[in-house]
Short mmCIF file of C-alpha atoms in Angstrom, two decimals:
data_model
loop_
_atom_site.label_atom_id
_atom_site.label_comp_id
_atom_site.label_asym_id
_atom_site.label_seq_id
_atom_site.Cartn_x
_atom_site.Cartn_y
_atom_site.Cartn_z
CA MET A 3 0.00 0.00 0.00
CA THR A 4 1.36 3.42 -0.99
CA PRO A 5 1.97 5.61 2.07
CA THR A 6 0.35 9.03 2.32
CA LEU A 7 2.48 12.15 2.63
CA TYR A 8 1.23 15.07 4.73
CA CYS A 9 3.21 18.21 3.92
CA VAL A 10 2.21 20.45 6.79
CA ASP A 11 2.56 24.05 7.92
CA VAL A 12 0.93 25.88 10.79
CA GLU A 13 0.57 29.47 11.93
CA SER A 14 0.27 30.23 15.62
CA THR A 15 -0.22 33.03 18.14
CA GLY A 16 3.58 33.16 18.55
CA VAL A 17 6.62 30.90 18.77
CA ASP A 18 6.50 30.01 22.46
CA LEU A 19 6.23 26.23 22.25
CA LYS A 20 4.57 25.96 25.67
CA ASN A 21 2.11 28.85 25.71
CA ASP A 22 1.19 29.77 22.13
CA ARG A 23 -1.57 28.07 20.19
CA LEU A 24 -2.60 27.03 16.68
CA ILE A 25 -4.51 29.51 14.49
CA GLN A 26 -4.05 27.99 11.02
CA LEU A 27 -3.48 24.44 9.84
CA ALA A 28 -2.70 23.74 6.19
CA PHE A 29 -1.29 20.73 4.39
CA LEU A 30 -1.04 18.86 1.13
CA LYS A 31 -2.21 15.25 1.30
CA VAL A 32 -0.27 13.34 -1.33
CA GLN A 33 -1.23 9.80 -2.34
CA GLY A 34 0.73 8.78 -5.41
CA GLU A 35 -0.34 11.19 -8.17
CA LYS A 36 -3.32 12.51 -6.19
CA ILE A 37 -2.79 15.79 -4.34
CA GLU A 38 -5.41 17.39 -2.09
CA ALA A 39 -5.15 20.67 -0.19
CA PHE A 40 -6.56 21.35 3.28
CA ASN A 41 -6.44 24.78 4.86
CA ASP A 42 -8.36 26.13 7.87
CA LEU A 43 -8.11 29.12 10.17
CA CYS A 44 -8.80 28.23 13.81
CA TYR A 45 -10.36 30.05 16.74
CA THR A 46 -8.21 30.95 19.75
CA ASP A 47 -8.84 32.87 22.95
CA ILE A 48 -5.25 34.21 22.96
CA GLU A 49 -4.95 37.83 21.83
CA MET A 50 -2.16 38.34 19.30
CA ASN A 51 0.06 41.42 19.23
CA ASP A 52 0.90 43.49 16.16
CA THR A 53 4.38 41.96 15.77
CA VAL A 54 2.97 38.45 15.39
CA ILE A 55 0.17 39.63 13.08
CA ALA A 56 2.73 41.34 10.82
CA VAL A 57 4.40 37.95 10.20
CA HIS A 58 1.39 35.93 9.04
CA ASN A 59 -1.22 38.68 8.39
CA ILE A 60 -3.89 36.84 10.38
CA THR A 61 -5.74 39.25 12.66
CA ASN A 62 -7.68 38.53 15.83
CA ALA A 63 -10.89 39.63 14.09
CA MET A 64 -10.37 37.04 11.33
CA LEU A 65 -10.58 34.24 13.90
CA GLU A 66 -13.64 35.32 15.85
CA ASP A 67 -16.13 33.18 13.92
CA LYS A 68 -13.84 30.18 13.33
CA TYR A 69 -13.98 26.72 14.92
CA TRP A 70 -11.59 25.48 17.56
CA PRO A 71 -8.63 23.70 15.88
CA TYR A 72 -9.84 20.17 16.68
CA GLU A 73 -13.21 20.97 15.06
CA THR A 74 -11.80 22.00 11.66
CA ASP A 75 -11.87 19.82 8.56
CA ALA A 76 -8.08 20.02 8.24
CA PHE A 77 -7.48 18.80 11.79
CA ILE A 78 -9.97 15.95 11.48
CA GLU A 79 -8.38 14.86 8.17
CA LEU A 80 -4.89 14.94 9.67
CA GLU A 81 -6.10 12.85 12.61
CA LYS A 82 -7.43 10.22 10.20
CA GLY A 83 -4.04 9.90 8.54
CA ASN A 84 -2.07 9.82 11.79
CA LYS A 85 -0.66 6.31 11.32
CA PRO A 86 2.90 4.92 11.48
CA SER A 87 2.75 4.02 7.79
CA ASN A 88 2.36 7.68 6.74
CA TYR A 89 4.79 10.59 6.70
CA PHE A 90 4.58 14.05 8.30
CA ILE A 91 6.74 16.52 6.36
CA ALA A 92 7.56 20.05 7.52
CA HIS A 93 10.44 22.55 7.36
CA GLY A 94 11.71 22.71 10.93
CA ASN A 95 8.87 20.75 12.48
CA GLU A 96 9.28 21.65 16.18
CA LEU A 97 6.60 24.37 16.17
CA ASP A 98 4.19 22.33 14.05
CA VAL A 99 4.46 19.31 16.33
CA ALA A 100 4.12 21.37 19.52
CA MET A 101 1.01 23.21 18.32
CA LEU A 102 -0.68 19.95 17.30
CA GLU A 103 0.18 18.35 20.62
CA HIS A 104 -1.52 21.24 22.44
CA GLU A 105 -4.68 20.08 20.64
CA GLU A 106 -4.11 16.46 21.75
CA LEU A 107 -2.88 15.27 18.36
CA PHE A 108 0.28 13.28 19.09
CA LEU A 109 1.99 12.20 15.90
CA LYS A 110 2.27 8.50 15.10
CA MET A 111 3.41 9.31 11.56
CA GLN A 112 7.07 9.15 10.65
CA LYS A 113 8.52 12.66 10.64
CA ILE A 114 10.68 14.28 7.97
CA ASP A 115 12.22 17.70 8.65
CA THR A 116 13.14 19.25 5.31
CA ASP A 117 15.23 21.92 7.04
CA LYS A 118 17.49 19.39 8.73
CA CYS A 119 17.64 17.13 5.68
CA ALA A 120 18.53 20.09 3.47
CA ARG A 121 21.44 21.04 5.75
CA LEU A 122 22.80 17.52 5.41
CA LEU A 123 22.07 16.86 1.72
CA LEU A 124 22.36 20.33 0.17
CA LYS A 125 25.72 21.36 1.58
CA GLU A 126 26.31 23.92 -1.17
CA ALA A 127 23.20 25.99 -0.35
CA ASN A 128 23.80 29.63 0.56
CA SER A 129 20.79 29.72 2.89
CA TYR A 130 18.43 27.16 4.38
CA LYS A 131 15.44 29.45 4.63
CA LEU A 132 12.54 27.80 2.84
CA GLY A 133 12.02 30.52 0.24
CA ASP A 134 15.74 30.72 -0.51
CA LEU A 135 15.94 26.97 -1.11
CA ILE A 136 12.97 27.11 -3.47
CA THR A 137 14.52 29.86 -5.58
CA GLY A 138 18.11 28.64 -5.23
CA TYR A 139 17.26 25.18 -6.54
CA LYS A 140 14.88 26.48 -9.22
CA LEU A 141 11.76 24.83 -7.76
CA THR A 142 9.44 27.79 -8.38
CA SER A 143 7.94 26.56 -11.65
CA LYS A 144 7.25 23.14 -10.17
CA ALA A 145 5.55 24.77 -7.18
CA GLU A 146 3.45 26.96 -9.47
CA ALA A 147 2.29 23.93 -11.47
CA ILE A 148 1.12 22.19 -8.31
CA ALA A 149 -0.49 25.41 -7.06
CA LYS A 150 -2.54 25.55 -10.24
CA LYS A 151 -3.55 21.92 -9.76
CA ILE A 152 -4.89 22.55 -6.23
CA GLY A 153 -6.46 25.93 -7.04
CA LEU A 154 -3.98 28.12 -5.16
CA GLU A 155 -3.78 31.40 -7.06
CA ASP A 156 -0.78 33.01 -5.37
CA ILE A 157 2.17 31.51 -3.49
CA ASP A 158 3.20 33.75 -0.61
CA ALA A 159 5.80 33.20 2.10
CA HIS A 160 4.31 32.85 5.60
CA ASP A 161 1.01 31.71 4.13
CA ALA A 162 0.54 28.24 5.61
CA LEU A 163 -0.75 26.54 2.47
CA SER A 164 1.94 28.13 0.30
CA ASP A 165 4.63 26.98 2.71
CA ALA A 166 3.14 23.48 2.81
CA LEU A 167 3.39 23.41 -0.99
CA TRP A 168 7.03 24.49 -0.80
CA HIS A 169 7.66 21.72 1.74
CA TYR A 170 6.43 19.22 -0.83
CA VAL A 171 8.59 20.35 -3.76
CA LEU A 172 11.63 20.62 -1.49
CA PHE A 173 10.89 17.14 -0.12
CA GLU A 174 10.88 15.74 -3.67
CA LEU A 175 14.33 17.25 -4.32
CA LEU A 176 15.65 15.81 -1.05
CA LEU A 177 14.14 12.42 -1.86
CA GLU A 178 16.03 12.47 -5.16
CA LYS A 179 19.26 13.34 -3.32
CA ALA A 180 18.61 10.41 -0.97
CA GLY A 181 18.35 8.02 -3.91
CA GLY A 182 14.59 7.68 -3.59
CA ASP A 183 14.85 6.23 -0.07
CA ILE A 184 12.21 8.03 2.00
CA ASP A 185 13.23 6.22 5.17
CA ALA A 186 16.74 7.66 4.79
CA LEU A 187 15.15 11.11 5.25
CA VAL A 188 13.39 9.87 8.39
CA THR A 189 16.74 8.67 9.72
CA LEU A 190 18.43 11.99 8.95
CA THR A 191 15.61 13.77 10.79
CA VAL A 192 15.91 11.80 14.01
CA GLU A 193 19.70 11.44 14.23
CA PRO A 194 21.57 14.28 15.99
CA MET A 195 23.35 16.65 13.64
CA MET A 196 26.59 18.52 14.30
CA LEU A 197 25.84 22.22 13.97
CA GLU A 198 28.54 24.34 12.35
CA LYS A 199 27.49 27.89 13.19
CA ILE A 200 25.56 29.59 15.96
CA THR A 201 22.25 31.00 14.69
CA PHE A 202 21.24 33.08 17.73
CA GLY A 203 22.46 35.68 20.21
CA LYS A 204 25.65 37.72 20.26
CA TYR A 205 27.67 35.02 18.48
CA LYS A 206 25.27 34.60 15.58
CA GLY A 207 27.23 33.56 12.49
CA LYS A 208 30.28 32.40 14.47
CA SER A 209 31.34 28.76 14.44
CA PHE A 210 31.05 26.59 17.54
CA GLU A 211 34.71 25.71 17.09
CA GLU A 212 35.71 29.38 17.29
CA ILE A 213 33.68 30.01 20.44
CA SER A 214 35.07 26.82 21.96
CA GLU A 215 38.55 28.28 21.60
CA LYS A 216 37.80 31.89 22.59
CA SER A 217 34.80 31.79 24.98
CA PRO A 218 34.19 28.24 26.23
CA LEU A 219 32.22 29.49 29.24
CA ASP A 220 29.56 30.73 26.84
CA LEU A 221 29.20 27.19 25.51
CA VAL A 222 28.88 26.04 29.12
CA TRP A 223 25.98 28.49 29.58
CA MET A 224 24.29 27.29 26.38
CA TYR A 225 24.57 23.68 27.51
CA ALA A 226 23.13 24.45 30.94
CA ASN A 227 20.28 26.69 29.80
CA MET A 228 19.35 25.95 26.16
CA ALA A 229 20.39 22.50 24.98
CA ALA A 230 18.18 20.12 26.97
CA ASP A 231 15.23 20.57 24.56
CA TRP A 232 17.33 20.97 21.39
CA PRO A 233 18.97 17.62 20.45
CA ASP A 234 21.23 18.99 17.71
CA LEU A 235 22.53 21.76 19.99
CA GLU A 236 23.07 19.24 22.80
CA TYR A 237 25.02 16.96 20.46
CA THR A 238 27.18 19.82 19.18
CA LEU A 239 27.92 21.37 22.57
CA THR A 240 28.74 17.97 24.06
CA HIS A 241 31.29 17.42 21.29
CA TRP A 242 33.08 20.72 21.86
CA LEU A 243 32.87 20.81 25.65
CA LYS A 244 34.32 17.32 25.93
CA GLN A 245 37.51 18.63 24.30
CA LYS A 246 38.39 20.10 27.72
CA GLU A 247 37.44 18.11 30.80
CA PHE A 248 37.16 21.17 33.07
CA PHE A 249 34.51 22.85 30.91
CA TRP A 250 32.61 19.59 30.34
CA ASN A 251 32.38 18.96 34.08
CA LYS A 252 31.39 22.56 34.71
CA ALA A 253 28.67 22.38 32.04
CA GLN A 254 27.12 19.28 33.61
CA GLN A 255 27.18 20.84 37.08
CA GLU A 256 25.60 24.09 35.88
CA ARG A 257 22.84 22.18 34.10
CA LYS A 258 22.00 20.34 37.32
CA GLU A 259 21.81 23.66 39.16
CA ALA A 260 19.67 25.23 36.41
CA GLU A 261 17.26 22.28 36.52
CA LEU A 262 16.90 22.60 40.30
CA LEU A 263 16.05 26.29 39.93
CA ARG A 264 13.35 25.49 37.38
CA PHE A 265 11.63 23.19 39.84
#
């Protein structure tokens, strides 16, 4: 039996994985040559600020007459397909998974993160932002052809259905790079990845190796305060901190102290 692909994107009230909530669920359901689009706005009782609204252009007023997420057609359809034989495909799927779990949808599907797979299979890319990958690898015309097929008139970044469509065409490129082995992409998604550069804070753009040499105490702080819920960061920091026993021991001790403070 041919597995079903669910190329998913969500919009939410923000990016706080614990406190923000789902406001839009969109996905392409792909079964062989058949492609169906699902796209619903969802009601929330969380008031969004102007900064968040500017990102996805979904206002509080637009949600007032909508159903709760679990009542929407898109959510119900995704629940039906939530089986181990199917695949959940997203670009950086942490937010998508968290928002669905808030609505009691815990994924049984195999997960493919096109962001992580792209970093491992498209080493020559200048940027791993979704839109940049689509243009950089000349996937725009393919995306437009599929958009026409599903009745999507315009493809816009930060529109959930447009992004879900981009996830699909990027997935097909990655599948080709993986020799047609979809389970290889699942494996790449779940295995820890060594990060090369820091993508946040005052050291953004610097390599972990450089900071290990110049400011190892900052890596200690990252390990103690940021890495527990970020497997790739944990894997990378562990590698570099273990180069010097003093800093590795200090990192472990500071994490224990940070965990005690949280509780």
